[in-house]
Amino acid sequence: MRILVVGGGGREHSLCWAIAASPLCAKLYCAPGNAGITQVAECIDVAAEDIAGQVTLAQRLKADFVVVGPEVPLAMGLADRLAEAGIKVFGPSQKAAQLESSKGFTKDLCQRHNIPTSAYRRFTDAGEAEAYIKAQGAPIVIKADGLAAGKGVVVAETIEQAIAAARDMLSGNRFGAAGASIVVEEFLVGEEASFFALTDGEHALALVGAQDHKRVFDGDQGPNTGGMGAYSPAPVFDATMQQRTMDEIILPTVRAMAGAGTPFKGVLYAGLMITAQGPKIFEYNCRFGDPECQVLMMRLKSDILPALIAAADGGLKHFDLRWSNDTALTVVMAAKGYPDAYQKGSEIRGLAAAATVEGVQIFHAGTKFGEGGRVLANGGRVLNVTAMAPNVEQARERAYRAVDLIDWPDGFCRRDIAWRAVGRQR
Ligand code: AMP
Ligand code: GLY
């Protein structure tokens, strides 16, 4: 098969790395890709959000199958446009992608179908939101309805903070149309986990869970980011939690979406709080997590490609995947200043030496080639230094050994990835 992967981050590098290993893959392309992805795929400079450009590219490459990595092109209808052009695609339709592109849509769906989530109300009027926030008290969570690159959520410690966040979003200054409608929801207490399931619109196949690290600094301090590191398996998400999540959250969602005439095909990413009452969903995403995908691809022993095709074709009912029991852990190296302003273009050295550490794979998240084949930083999150080992302590030791071999003065990383799992009683 001739395959095109859409995107150019660490998630797409790990997907390309896994797909390139499939005997079914004859030729692999990635658009736009990055410097690291060129090791496993031919990269073509078409932006992920250029919907018409991606469809034309898939046609020109005679792609048999397109795998869409990021949420923005899915929310813009890339899967619909590819299907109309007769090209098989992994990723949900624009309507199904509303599970990520509208937080209010997802909350309403959960409420209608008794899917465990926090109490909430939707608002377009700041005065009404303020009255509700005052009645509920703090802490309380304020969310822009639409896509906001992970920045549209404010966990407010005080009523004043919550009101300010609601007013800021509804004013349209901060997130434009994405904030024209907001969700105000109950603060959930517990430990977070990310869980993934493939679905073909009718059936769901559980993948595995992982734990992300959203805050930029050690000890979960500082602003939220796209994710500074992840590991899998996460002890908090054991077999019982996974079964409950499938039965109470994933399967009712798949049935609800099919029942509404908008079946979800692709990967459902459930952002979960493991509370005293069990798993509760605080958000859905319509794509793999980044950097969670990187650790999932490391643990996956089976060929991923037939599973992605089965999700597109409707053949997941009798599908099975095998996973390593080892732990995979990824450390995100970011440009200094991220998630706020940062510089691009600094040189990264030592990648070859770092890649020789046992069990290590380095996925590129935001890099490009400079003169003479030098690797340059080209984004906020730049590298995902990923390691596998029989336990989390060893995986962490290997990952940081590789990090320390990378010579990039303009970069930084968290030093405490998997702190909740290291040394935990099992
Ligand atoms: P999101 O951008 O939707 O991933 O949310 C960012 C972060 O906000 C999540 O990773 C959670 O830590 C936190 N969060 C979102 N919703 C809630 C909630 N209802 N209760 C507590 N924390 C939440
Ligand atoms: N790692 C969080 C996300 O992909 O949204």
CSV table of C-alpha atoms and ligand atoms in Angstrom, one decimal:
chain,number,residue,atom,x,y,z
A,1,MET,CA,0.0,0.0,0.0
A,2,ARG,CA,1.0,3.6,-0.6
A,3,ILE,CA,0.3,5.5,2.6
A,4,LEU,CA,0.2,9.2,3.5
A,5,VAL,CA,0.5,10.4,7.1
A,6,VAL,CA,-0.8,14.0,7.7
A,7,GLY,CA,1.1,16.0,10.3
A,8,GLY,CA,4.6,16.8,11.4
A,9,GLY,CA,5.0,16.3,15.1
A,10,GLY,CA,6.3,13.6,17.4
A,11,ARG,CA,3.0,11.8,17.2
A,12,GLU,CA,3.3,11.6,13.5
A,13,HIS,CA,7.0,10.5,13.7
A,14,SER,CA,6.0,7.6,15.9
A,15,LEU,CA,3.1,6.7,13.7
A,16,CYS,CA,5.4,6.7,10.6
A,17,TRP,CA,8.0,4.7,12.5
A,18,ALA,CA,5.3,2.0,13.3
A,19,ILE,CA,3.7,2.1,9.8
A,20,ALA,CA,7.1,1.9,8.0
A,21,ALA,CA,7.7,-1.4,9.8
A,22,SER,CA,4.5,-3.0,8.4
A,23,PRO,CA,5.0,-5.5,5.6
A,24,LEU,CA,1.8,-4.0,4.0
A,25,CYS,CA,3.5,-0.6,3.5
A,26,ALA,CA,5.2,-0.3,0.2
A,27,LYS,CA,5.7,3.5,0.2
A,28,LEU,CA,5.3,5.9,3.0
A,29,TYR,CA,4.8,9.7,2.7
A,30,CYS,CA,4.3,12.3,5.4
A,31,ALA,CA,3.1,15.9,4.9
A,32,PRO,CA,4.6,18.1,6.1
A,33,GLY,CA,6.7,15.8,8.3
A,34,ASN,CA,10.0,17.0,9.9
A,35,ALA,CA,13.7,16.3,9.9
A,36,GLY,CA,13.4,13.1,11.9
A,37,ILE,CA,10.5,11.7,9.9
A,38,THR,CA,12.7,11.7,6.8
A,39,GLN,CA,14.4,8.6,8.3
A,40,VAL,CA,11.3,6.5,7.7
A,41,ALA,CA,9.1,8.4,5.2
A,42,GLU,CA,9.4,10.8,2.2
A,43,CYS,CA,8.3,14.2,3.5
A,44,ILE,CA,6.4,16.7,1.4
A,45,ASP,CA,5.9,20.3,2.4
A,46,VAL,CA,2.1,20.6,2.5
A,47,ALA,CA,0.6,22.0,5.8
A,48,ALA,CA,-1.7,19.7,7.8
A,49,GLU,CA,-4.4,22.5,7.8
A,50,ASP,CA,-4.2,22.9,3.9
A,51,ILE,CA,-7.3,20.7,3.3
A,52,ALA,CA,-7.4,21.1,-0.5
A,53,GLY,CA,-3.6,20.7,-0.7
A,54,GLN,CA,-3.7,17.5,1.3
A,55,VAL,CA,-6.5,16.0,-0.9
A,56,THR,CA,-4.6,17.0,-4.1
A,57,LEU,CA,-1.4,15.5,-2.7
A,58,ALA,CA,-3.1,12.2,-1.8
A,59,GLN,CA,-4.5,12.0,-5.3
A,60,ARG,CA,-1.1,12.8,-6.9
A,61,LEU,CA,0.7,10.3,-4.7
A,62,LYS,CA,-2.0,7.7,-5.5
A,63,ALA,CA,-2.3,7.1,-1.8
A,64,ASP,CA,-4.3,4.0,-0.9
A,65,PHE,CA,-4.7,5.1,2.7
A,66,VAL,CA,-4.3,8.4,4.6
A,67,VAL,CA,-3.7,8.6,8.3
A,68,VAL,CA,-4.6,12.0,9.8
A,69,GLY,CA,-2.6,12.8,13.0
A,70,PRO,CA,-3.8,16.2,14.3
A,71,GLU,CA,-7.2,17.4,15.3
A,72,VAL,CA,-7.4,20.7,13.3
A,73,PRO,CA,-7.6,19.1,9.8
A,74,LEU,CA,-10.2,16.6,11.1
A,75,ALA,CA,-12.3,19.4,12.6
A,76,MET,CA,-12.0,21.2,9.2
A,77,GLY,CA,-13.4,18.1,7.4
A,78,LEU,CA,-10.3,16.5,5.8
A,79,ALA,CA,-11.6,13.0,6.3
A,80,ASP,CA,-14.9,14.0,4.6
A,81,ARG,CA,-13.0,15.5,1.6
A,82,LEU,CA,-10.8,12.5,1.2
A,83,ALA,CA,-13.7,10.1,1.4
A,84,GLU,CA,-15.5,12.1,-1.3
A,85,ALA,CA,-12.4,11.7,-3.4
A,86,GLY,CA,-12.6,8.0,-3.0
A,87,ILE,CA,-9.5,7.7,-0.7
A,88,LYS,CA,-9.6,5.5,2.4
A,89,VAL,CA,-8.8,7.5,5.5
A,90,PHE,CA,-8.1,6.9,9.2
A,91,GLY,CA,-9.8,9.7,11.2
A,92,PRO,CA,-13.3,10.8,12.0
A,93,SER,CA,-15.6,12.9,9.9
A,94,GLN,CA,-16.0,16.6,10.7
A,95,LYS,CA,-19.3,15.9,12.5
A,96,ALA,CA,-17.8,13.0,14.6
A,97,ALA,CA,-14.8,15.2,15.3
A,98,GLN,CA,-17.1,17.5,17.3
A,99,LEU,CA,-16.3,15.2,20.3
A,100,GLU,CA,-13.1,17.3,20.4
A,101,SER,CA,-14.0,20.5,18.6
A,102,SER,CA,-17.0,21.3,20.8
A,103,LYS,CA,-16.7,20.6,24.5
A,104,GLY,CA,-20.4,21.5,25.0
A,105,PHE,CA,-21.3,18.9,22.3
A,106,THR,CA,-19.5,16.2,24.3
A,107,LYS,CA,-20.9,17.3,27.7
A,108,ASP,CA,-24.5,17.2,26.3
A,109,LEU,CA,-23.8,13.7,24.8
A,110,CYS,CA,-22.5,12.4,28.1
A,111,GLN,CA,-25.4,13.8,30.0
A,112,ARG,CA,-28.0,12.3,27.5
A,113,HIS,CA,-26.4,8.9,27.7
A,114,ASN,CA,-25.4,8.7,31.4
A,115,ILE,CA,-21.7,8.7,30.7
A,116,PRO,CA,-19.8,9.6,33.9
A,117,THR,CA,-18.6,13.2,33.7
A,118,SER,CA,-18.6,16.3,35.9
A,119,ALA,CA,-21.7,18.5,36.4
A,120,TYR,CA,-21.7,21.5,34.0
A,121,ARG,CA,-23.6,24.2,32.3
A,122,ARG,CA,-23.1,25.9,28.9
A,123,PHE,CA,-23.1,29.7,28.5
A,124,THR,CA,-22.9,32.4,25.8
A,125,ASP,CA,-23.8,35.2,28.2
A,126,ALA,CA,-21.2,36.5,30.8
A,127,GLY,CA,-23.8,37.6,33.3
A,128,GLU,CA,-25.5,34.2,33.4
A,129,ALA,CA,-22.1,32.5,33.7
A,130,GLU,CA,-21.1,34.7,36.6
A,131,ALA,CA,-24.3,34.0,38.5
A,132,TYR,CA,-23.8,30.2,38.0
A,133,ILE,CA,-20.1,30.4,39.1
A,134,LYS,CA,-21.1,32.3,42.3
A,135,ALA,CA,-23.7,29.7,43.1
A,136,GLN,CA,-21.3,26.8,42.6
A,137,GLY,CA,-18.2,28.2,44.3
A,138,ALA,CA,-14.6,27.4,43.6
A,139,PRO,CA,-12.5,25.5,42.6
A,140,ILE,CA,-14.4,25.4,39.3
A,141,VAL,CA,-13.3,24.8,35.6
A,142,ILE,CA,-14.0,27.2,32.7
A,143,LYS,CA,-13.6,25.9,29.2
A,144,ALA,CA,-13.8,27.5,25.7
A,145,ASP,CA,-16.2,25.4,23.6
A,146,GLY,CA,-14.0,25.2,20.5
A,147,LEU,CA,-10.4,24.2,19.7
A,148,ALA,CA,-7.8,26.4,21.5
A,149,ALA,CA,-4.6,24.4,21.1
A,150,GLY,CA,-4.8,23.0,24.6
A,151,LYS,CA,-5.0,26.6,26.1
A,152,GLY,CA,-8.8,26.9,26.4
A,153,VAL,CA,-9.1,25.4,29.9
A,154,VAL,CA,-8.8,27.4,33.1
A,155,VAL,CA,-8.9,25.5,36.4
A,156,ALA,CA,-9.9,28.4,38.7
A,157,GLU,CA,-9.0,28.4,42.4
A,158,THR,CA,-11.2,31.3,43.2
A,159,ILE,CA,-14.6,32.7,42.1
A,160,GLU,CA,-12.9,35.9,41.0
A,161,GLN,CA,-10.5,34.0,38.7
A,162,ALA,CA,-13.3,31.9,37.3
A,163,ILE,CA,-15.5,35.0,36.5
A,164,ALA,CA,-12.5,36.7,34.9
A,165,ALA,CA,-11.7,33.6,32.7
A,166,ALA,CA,-15.4,33.3,31.7
A,167,ARG,CA,-15.6,37.0,30.7
A,168,ASP,CA,-12.2,36.9,28.9
A,169,MET,CA,-13.4,33.9,26.8
A,170,LEU,CA,-16.8,35.2,26.1
A,171,SER,CA,-15.4,38.6,25.0
A,172,GLY,CA,-13.9,36.9,22.0
A,173,ASN,CA,-10.5,38.6,22.7
A,174,ARG,CA,-8.7,35.5,23.8
A,175,PHE,CA,-9.9,32.6,21.6
A,176,GLY,CA,-12.0,34.3,19.0
A,177,ALA,CA,-15.0,32.2,17.9
A,178,ALA,CA,-13.8,29.2,19.9
A,179,GLY,CA,-14.6,31.1,23.1
A,180,ALA,CA,-18.0,32.5,22.0
A,181,SER,CA,-19.6,29.7,24.0
A,182,ILE,CA,-18.2,28.2,27.2
A,183,VAL,CA,-18.6,25.3,29.5
A,184,VAL,CA,-18.5,25.8,33.3
A,185,GLU,CA,-17.9,22.5,35.0
A,186,GLU,CA,-17.4,20.9,38.4
A,187,PHE,CA,-13.7,20.4,39.5
A,188,LEU,CA,-12.9,16.7,39.6
A,189,VAL,CA,-10.6,15.4,42.2
A,190,GLY,CA,-8.4,12.4,41.3
A,191,GLU,CA,-5.4,11.3,39.2
A,192,GLU,CA,-5.5,11.8,35.4
A,193,ALA,CA,-5.0,9.2,32.8
A,194,SER,CA,-5.3,9.1,29.0
A,195,PHE,CA,-7.0,6.1,27.4
A,196,PHE,CA,-7.2,5.2,23.8
A,197,ALA,CA,-9.6,3.0,21.8
A,198,LEU,CA,-9.9,2.4,18.1
A,199,THR,CA,-13.4,2.4,16.7
A,200,ASP,CA,-14.9,1.6,13.3
A,201,GLY,CA,-18.2,3.4,14.1
A,202,GLU,CA,-19.8,0.3,15.6
A,203,HIS,CA,-17.2,-1.7,17.5
A,204,ALA,CA,-14.4,-0.5,19.7
A,205,LEU,CA,-11.0,-2.1,20.4
A,206,ALA,CA,-9.2,-1.1,23.6
A,207,LEU,CA,-5.7,0.1,23.2
A,208,VAL,CA,-3.8,0.9,26.4
A,209,GLY,CA,-3.7,3.7,28.9
A,210,ALA,CA,-0.9,6.3,29.6
A,211,GLN,CA,-0.2,9.2,31.8
A,212,ASP,CA,0.8,12.6,30.4
A,213,HIS,CA,2.4,15.6,32.2
A,214,LYS,CA,0.6,18.8,31.2
A,215,ARG,CA,2.4,21.4,33.3
A,216,VAL,CA,5.6,22.8,32.0
A,217,PHE,CA,7.8,22.5,35.1
A,218,ASP,CA,8.8,19.7,37.6
A,219,GLY,CA,6.4,19.0,40.3
A,220,ASP,CA,3.5,19.8,38.0
A,221,GLN,CA,4.1,23.6,38.3
A,222,GLY,CA,3.7,26.3,35.7
A,223,PRO,CA,1.3,26.7,32.8
A,224,ASN,CA,-0.3,23.9,30.8
A,225,THR,CA,1.4,22.7,27.7
A,226,GLY,CA,0.6,20.1,25.0
A,227,GLY,CA,2.3,17.6,27.2
A,228,MET,CA,5.9,17.4,28.6
A,229,GLY,CA,6.3,13.7,28.8
A,230,ALA,CA,4.3,10.4,29.1
A,231,TYR,CA,4.6,6.8,30.1
A,232,SER,CA,2.6,3.6,29.7
A,233,PRO,CA,1.4,1.5,31.4
A,234,ALA,CA,0.3,3.9,34.2
A,235,PRO,CA,-0.4,2.1,37.5
A,236,VAL,CA,-3.5,4.2,38.2
A,237,PHE,CA,-5.1,2.8,35.0
A,238,ASP,CA,-5.2,-0.9,35.8
A,239,ALA,CA,-7.2,-3.7,34.0
A,240,THR,CA,-10.3,-3.0,36.1
A,241,MET,CA,-10.2,0.7,35.3
A,242,GLN,CA,-9.8,-0.1,31.6
A,243,GLN,CA,-12.7,-2.5,31.6
A,244,ARG,CA,-14.9,0.1,33.4
A,245,THR,CA,-13.8,2.8,31.0
A,246,MET,CA,-14.7,0.6,28.0
A,247,ASP,CA,-18.1,-0.3,29.4
A,248,GLU,CA,-19.2,3.0,31.0
A,249,ILE,CA,-17.6,5.5,28.7
A,250,ILE,CA,-16.2,4.3,25.3
A,251,LEU,CA,-18.9,1.9,24.2
A,252,PRO,CA,-21.9,4.2,25.2
A,253,THR,CA,-20.2,7.0,23.2
A,254,VAL,CA,-19.7,4.8,20.1
A,255,ARG,CA,-23.4,3.7,20.3
A,256,ALA,CA,-24.5,7.3,20.8
A,257,MET,CA,-22.5,8.6,17.9
A,258,ALA,CA,-23.8,5.8,15.6
A,259,GLY,CA,-27.3,6.4,16.9
A,260,ALA,CA,-27.1,10.1,15.9
A,261,GLY,CA,-26.1,9.2,12.4
A,262,THR,CA,-22.5,10.5,12.9
A,263,PRO,CA,-20.5,7.3,13.6
A,264,PHE,CA,-17.0,7.9,15.0
A,265,LYS,CA,-14.3,6.1,13.1
A,266,GLY,CA,-10.7,6.5,14.2
A,267,VAL,CA,-9.2,6.7,17.6
A,268,LEU,CA,-11.1,8.0,20.6
A,269,TYR,CA,-8.8,9.6,23.2
A,270,ALA,CA,-10.5,9.8,26.6
A,271,GLY,CA,-9.0,12.3,29.0
A,272,LEU,CA,-10.0,10.7,32.3
A,273,MET,CA,-10.0,11.6,36.0
A,274,ILE,CA,-9.7,8.4,38.1
A,275,THR,CA,-11.9,9.5,41.0
A,276,ALA,CA,-13.1,7.7,44.2
A,277,GLN,CA,-16.2,6.7,42.2
A,278,GLY,CA,-14.2,5.4,39.3
A,279,PRO,CA,-13.3,6.9,35.9
A,280,LYS,CA,-14.9,10.1,34.8
A,281,ILE,CA,-14.3,11.7,31.4
A,282,PHE,CA,-13.3,15.4,31.3
A,283,GLU,CA,-12.6,15.6,27.6
A,284,TYR,CA,-12.6,13.6,24.4
A,285,ASN,CA,-10.0,14.1,21.7
A,286,CYS,CA,-10.6,12.7,18.2
A,287,ARG,CA,-6.9,11.6,17.5
A,288,PHE,CA,-4.0,10.1,19.3
A,289,GLY,CA,-2.4,12.0,22.1
A,290,ASP,CA,0.9,13.7,21.7
A,291,PRO,CA,3.2,12.6,23.4
A,292,GLU,CA,1.1,9.6,24.5
A,293,CYS,CA,1.1,8.1,21.0
A,294,GLN,CA,4.9,7.8,21.1
A,295,VAL,CA,4.8,5.5,24.2
A,296,LEU,CA,1.9,3.5,22.7
A,297,MET,CA,3.8,2.8,19.5
A,298,MET,CA,6.8,1.7,21.5
A,299,ARG,CA,4.7,-0.9,23.4
A,300,LEU,CA,2.8,-2.1,20.5
A,301,LYS,CA,4.1,-5.5,19.3
A,302,SER,CA,1.5,-6.1,16.5
A,303,ASP,CA,1.4,-4.5,13.1
A,304,ILE,CA,-0.5,-1.2,13.5
A,305,LEU,CA,-1.5,-0.8,9.9
A,306,PRO,CA,-4.2,-3.5,9.7
A,307,ALA,CA,-5.7,-2.1,12.8
A,308,LEU,CA,-5.9,1.4,11.4
A,309,ILE,CA,-7.4,0.0,8.2
A,310,ALA,CA,-9.9,-2.0,10.2
A,311,ALA,CA,-11.0,1.1,11.9
A,312,ALA,CA,-11.6,2.8,8.6
A,313,ASP,CA,-13.3,-0.3,7.0
A,314,GLY,CA,-15.5,-1.6,9.9
A,315,GLY,CA,-13.5,-4.8,10.7
A,316,LEU,CA,-12.6,-4.2,14.4
A,317,LYS,CA,-15.0,-6.7,15.9
A,318,HIS,CA,-12.6,-9.6,15.8
A,319,PHE,CA,-9.4,-7.7,16.0
A,320,ASP,CA,-6.7,-8.2,18.5
A,321,LEU,CA,-3.4,-6.4,19.3
A,322,ARG,CA,-0.5,-7.5,21.4
A,323,TRP,CA,1.3,-5.2,23.7
A,324,SER,CA,4.6,-5.4,25.5
A,325,ASN,CA,4.4,-5.5,29.3
A,326,ASP,CA,7.5,-3.4,29.5
A,327,THR,CA,7.2,0.3,30.3
A,328,ALA,CA,7.7,3.0,27.6
A,329,LEU,CA,8.5,6.5,28.8
A,330,THR,CA,9.0,9.7,26.7
A,331,VAL,CA,10.7,12.9,27.8
A,332,VAL,CA,9.8,16.0,25.8
A,333,MET,CA,12.6,18.4,25.0
A,334,ALA,CA,11.2,21.9,24.4
A,335,ALA,CA,12.7,25.2,23.3
A,336,LYS,CA,13.3,27.5,26.2
A,337,GLY,CA,10.3,29.8,26.7
A,338,TYR,CA,7.7,27.2,25.6
A,339,PRO,CA,4.7,27.3,26.0
A,340,ASP,CA,5.1,31.1,25.6
A,341,ALA,CA,7.4,32.8,23.1
A,342,TYR,CA,10.5,30.8,22.0
A,343,GLN,CA,13.2,31.0,19.4
A,344,LYS,CA,13.4,28.7,16.4
A,345,GLY,CA,16.6,27.7,14.5
A,346,SER,CA,19.1,26.7,17.2
A,347,GLU,CA,21.3,23.7,16.3
A,348,ILE,CA,20.8,20.3,18.0
A,349,ARG,CA,23.9,18.0,18.3
A,350,GLY,CA,24.5,14.6,19.8
A,351,LEU,CA,21.3,12.9,18.4
A,352,ALA,CA,23.3,9.9,17.0
A,353,ALA,CA,25.1,9.2,20.3
A,354,ALA,CA,21.8,9.5,22.3
A,355,ALA,CA,20.1,7.0,19.9
A,356,THR,CA,22.7,4.3,20.8
A,357,VAL,CA,21.4,4.1,24.4
A,358,GLU,CA,19.7,0.7,24.9
A,359,GLY,CA,16.0,0.7,24.3
A,360,VAL,CA,15.9,4.3,23.2
A,361,GLN,CA,14.1,5.8,20.2
A,362,ILE,CA,14.2,9.5,19.5
A,363,PHE,CA,11.1,10.9,17.8
A,364,HIS,CA,11.3,14.4,16.4
A,365,ALA,CA,8.5,16.8,17.3
A,366,GLY,CA,9.6,20.1,15.7
A,367,THR,CA,12.8,20.0,13.7
A,368,LYS,CA,14.1,20.9,10.3
A,369,PHE,CA,17.3,20.5,8.4
A,370,GLY,CA,19.7,23.4,8.1
A,371,GLU,CA,22.8,23.7,5.9
A,372,GLY,CA,25.0,20.6,5.7
A,373,GLY,CA,22.3,18.4,7.2
A,374,ARG,CA,22.5,20.0,10.6
A,375,VAL,CA,19.3,19.5,12.7
A,376,LEU,CA,17.6,22.7,13.8
A,377,ALA,CA,14.9,23.3,16.3
A,378,ASN,CA,11.7,24.3,14.5
A,379,GLY,CA,8.9,24.4,17.1
A,380,GLY,CA,8.0,24.6,20.8
A,381,ARG,CA,8.1,20.9,21.5
A,382,VAL,CA,11.2,19.7,19.6
A,383,LEU,CA,12.2,16.2,20.6
A,384,ASN,CA,10.7,13.2,22.3
A,385,VAL,CA,13.4,11.0,23.8
A,386,THR,CA,11.6,7.7,24.4
A,387,ALA,CA,12.8,4.6,26.1
A,388,MET,CA,11.6,1.0,26.8
A,389,ALA,CA,12.6,-1.1,29.7
A,390,PRO,CA,11.2,-3.9,31.9
A,391,ASN,CA,10.1,-1.3,34.6
A,392,VAL,CA,9.5,2.4,34.9
A,393,GLU,CA,12.6,3.1,36.9
A,394,GLN,CA,14.9,1.6,34.2
A,395,ALA,CA,12.9,3.3,31.4
A,396,ARG,CA,13.3,6.6,33.1
A,397,GLU,CA,17.1,6.1,33.6
A,398,ARG,CA,17.6,5.2,30.0
A,399,ALA,CA,15.5,8.1,28.7
A,400,TYR,CA,17.4,10.7,30.8
A,401,ARG,CA,20.8,9.0,29.9
A,402,ALA,CA,19.9,9.7,26.3
A,403,VAL,CA,18.7,13.3,27.1
A,404,ASP,CA,22.0,14.0,28.7
A,405,LEU,CA,23.9,13.0,25.5
A,406,ILE,CA,21.9,15.6,23.5
A,407,ASP,CA,23.8,18.9,23.1
A,408,TRP,CA,21.2,21.6,22.8
A,409,PRO,CA,21.7,24.6,25.0
A,410,ASP,CA,18.5,26.3,23.9
A,411,GLY,CA,16.3,23.3,25.1
A,412,PHE,CA,15.0,22.2,28.4
A,413,CYS,CA,12.9,19.2,29.7
A,414,ARG,CA,11.2,18.1,32.9
A,415,ARG,CA,13.3,15.9,35.1
A,416,ASP,CA,10.5,14.1,36.9
A,417,ILE,CA,8.5,12.3,34.2
A,418,ALA,CA,6.6,9.3,35.7
A,419,TRP,CA,7.0,10.6,39.3
A,420,ARG,CA,3.7,9.2,40.3
A,421,ALA,CA,4.8,5.7,39.2
A,422,VAL,CA,8.4,5.6,40.3
A,423,GLY,CA,8.6,3.8,43.6
A,424,ARG,CA,4.9,3.2,43.8
A,425,GLN,CA,3.8,0.0,45.4
A,426,ARG,CA,2.6,-2.6,42.8
B,1,AMP,P1,-7.7,20.0,28.5
B,1,AMP,O1,-7.0,21.1,27.8
B,1,AMP,O2,-9.1,19.8,28.2
B,1,AMP,O3,-6.8,18.7,28.4
B,1,AMP,O4,-7.6,20.3,30.0
B,1,AMP,C1,-6.4,20.7,30.6
B,1,AMP,C2,-6.3,20.2,32.0
B,1,AMP,O5,-7.3,20.8,32.8
B,1,AMP,C3,-6.5,18.7,32.1
B,1,AMP,O6,-5.4,18.0,31.9
B,1,AMP,C4,-6.9,18.6,33.6
B,1,AMP,O7,-5.8,18.6,34.4
B,1,AMP,C5,-7.7,19.9,33.9
B,1,AMP,N1,-9.1,19.7,33.9
B,1,AMP,C6,-10.0,19.7,32.8
B,1,AMP,N2,-11.2,19.5,33.2
B,1,AMP,C7,-11.2,19.3,34.6
B,1,AMP,C8,-12.1,19.1,35.6
B,1,AMP,N3,-13.4,19.0,35.3
B,1,AMP,N4,-11.7,18.9,36.9
B,1,AMP,C9,-10.4,19.0,37.2
B,1,AMP,N5,-9.4,19.3,36.3
B,1,AMP,C10,-9.8,19.4,35.0
B,2,GLY,N1,-1.0,15.1,25.3
B,2,GLY,C1,-2.2,15.8,25.3
B,2,GLY,C2,-2.9,15.9,24.0
B,2,GLY,O1,-2.4,15.3,23.0
B,2,GLY,O2,-3.9,16.6,23.8
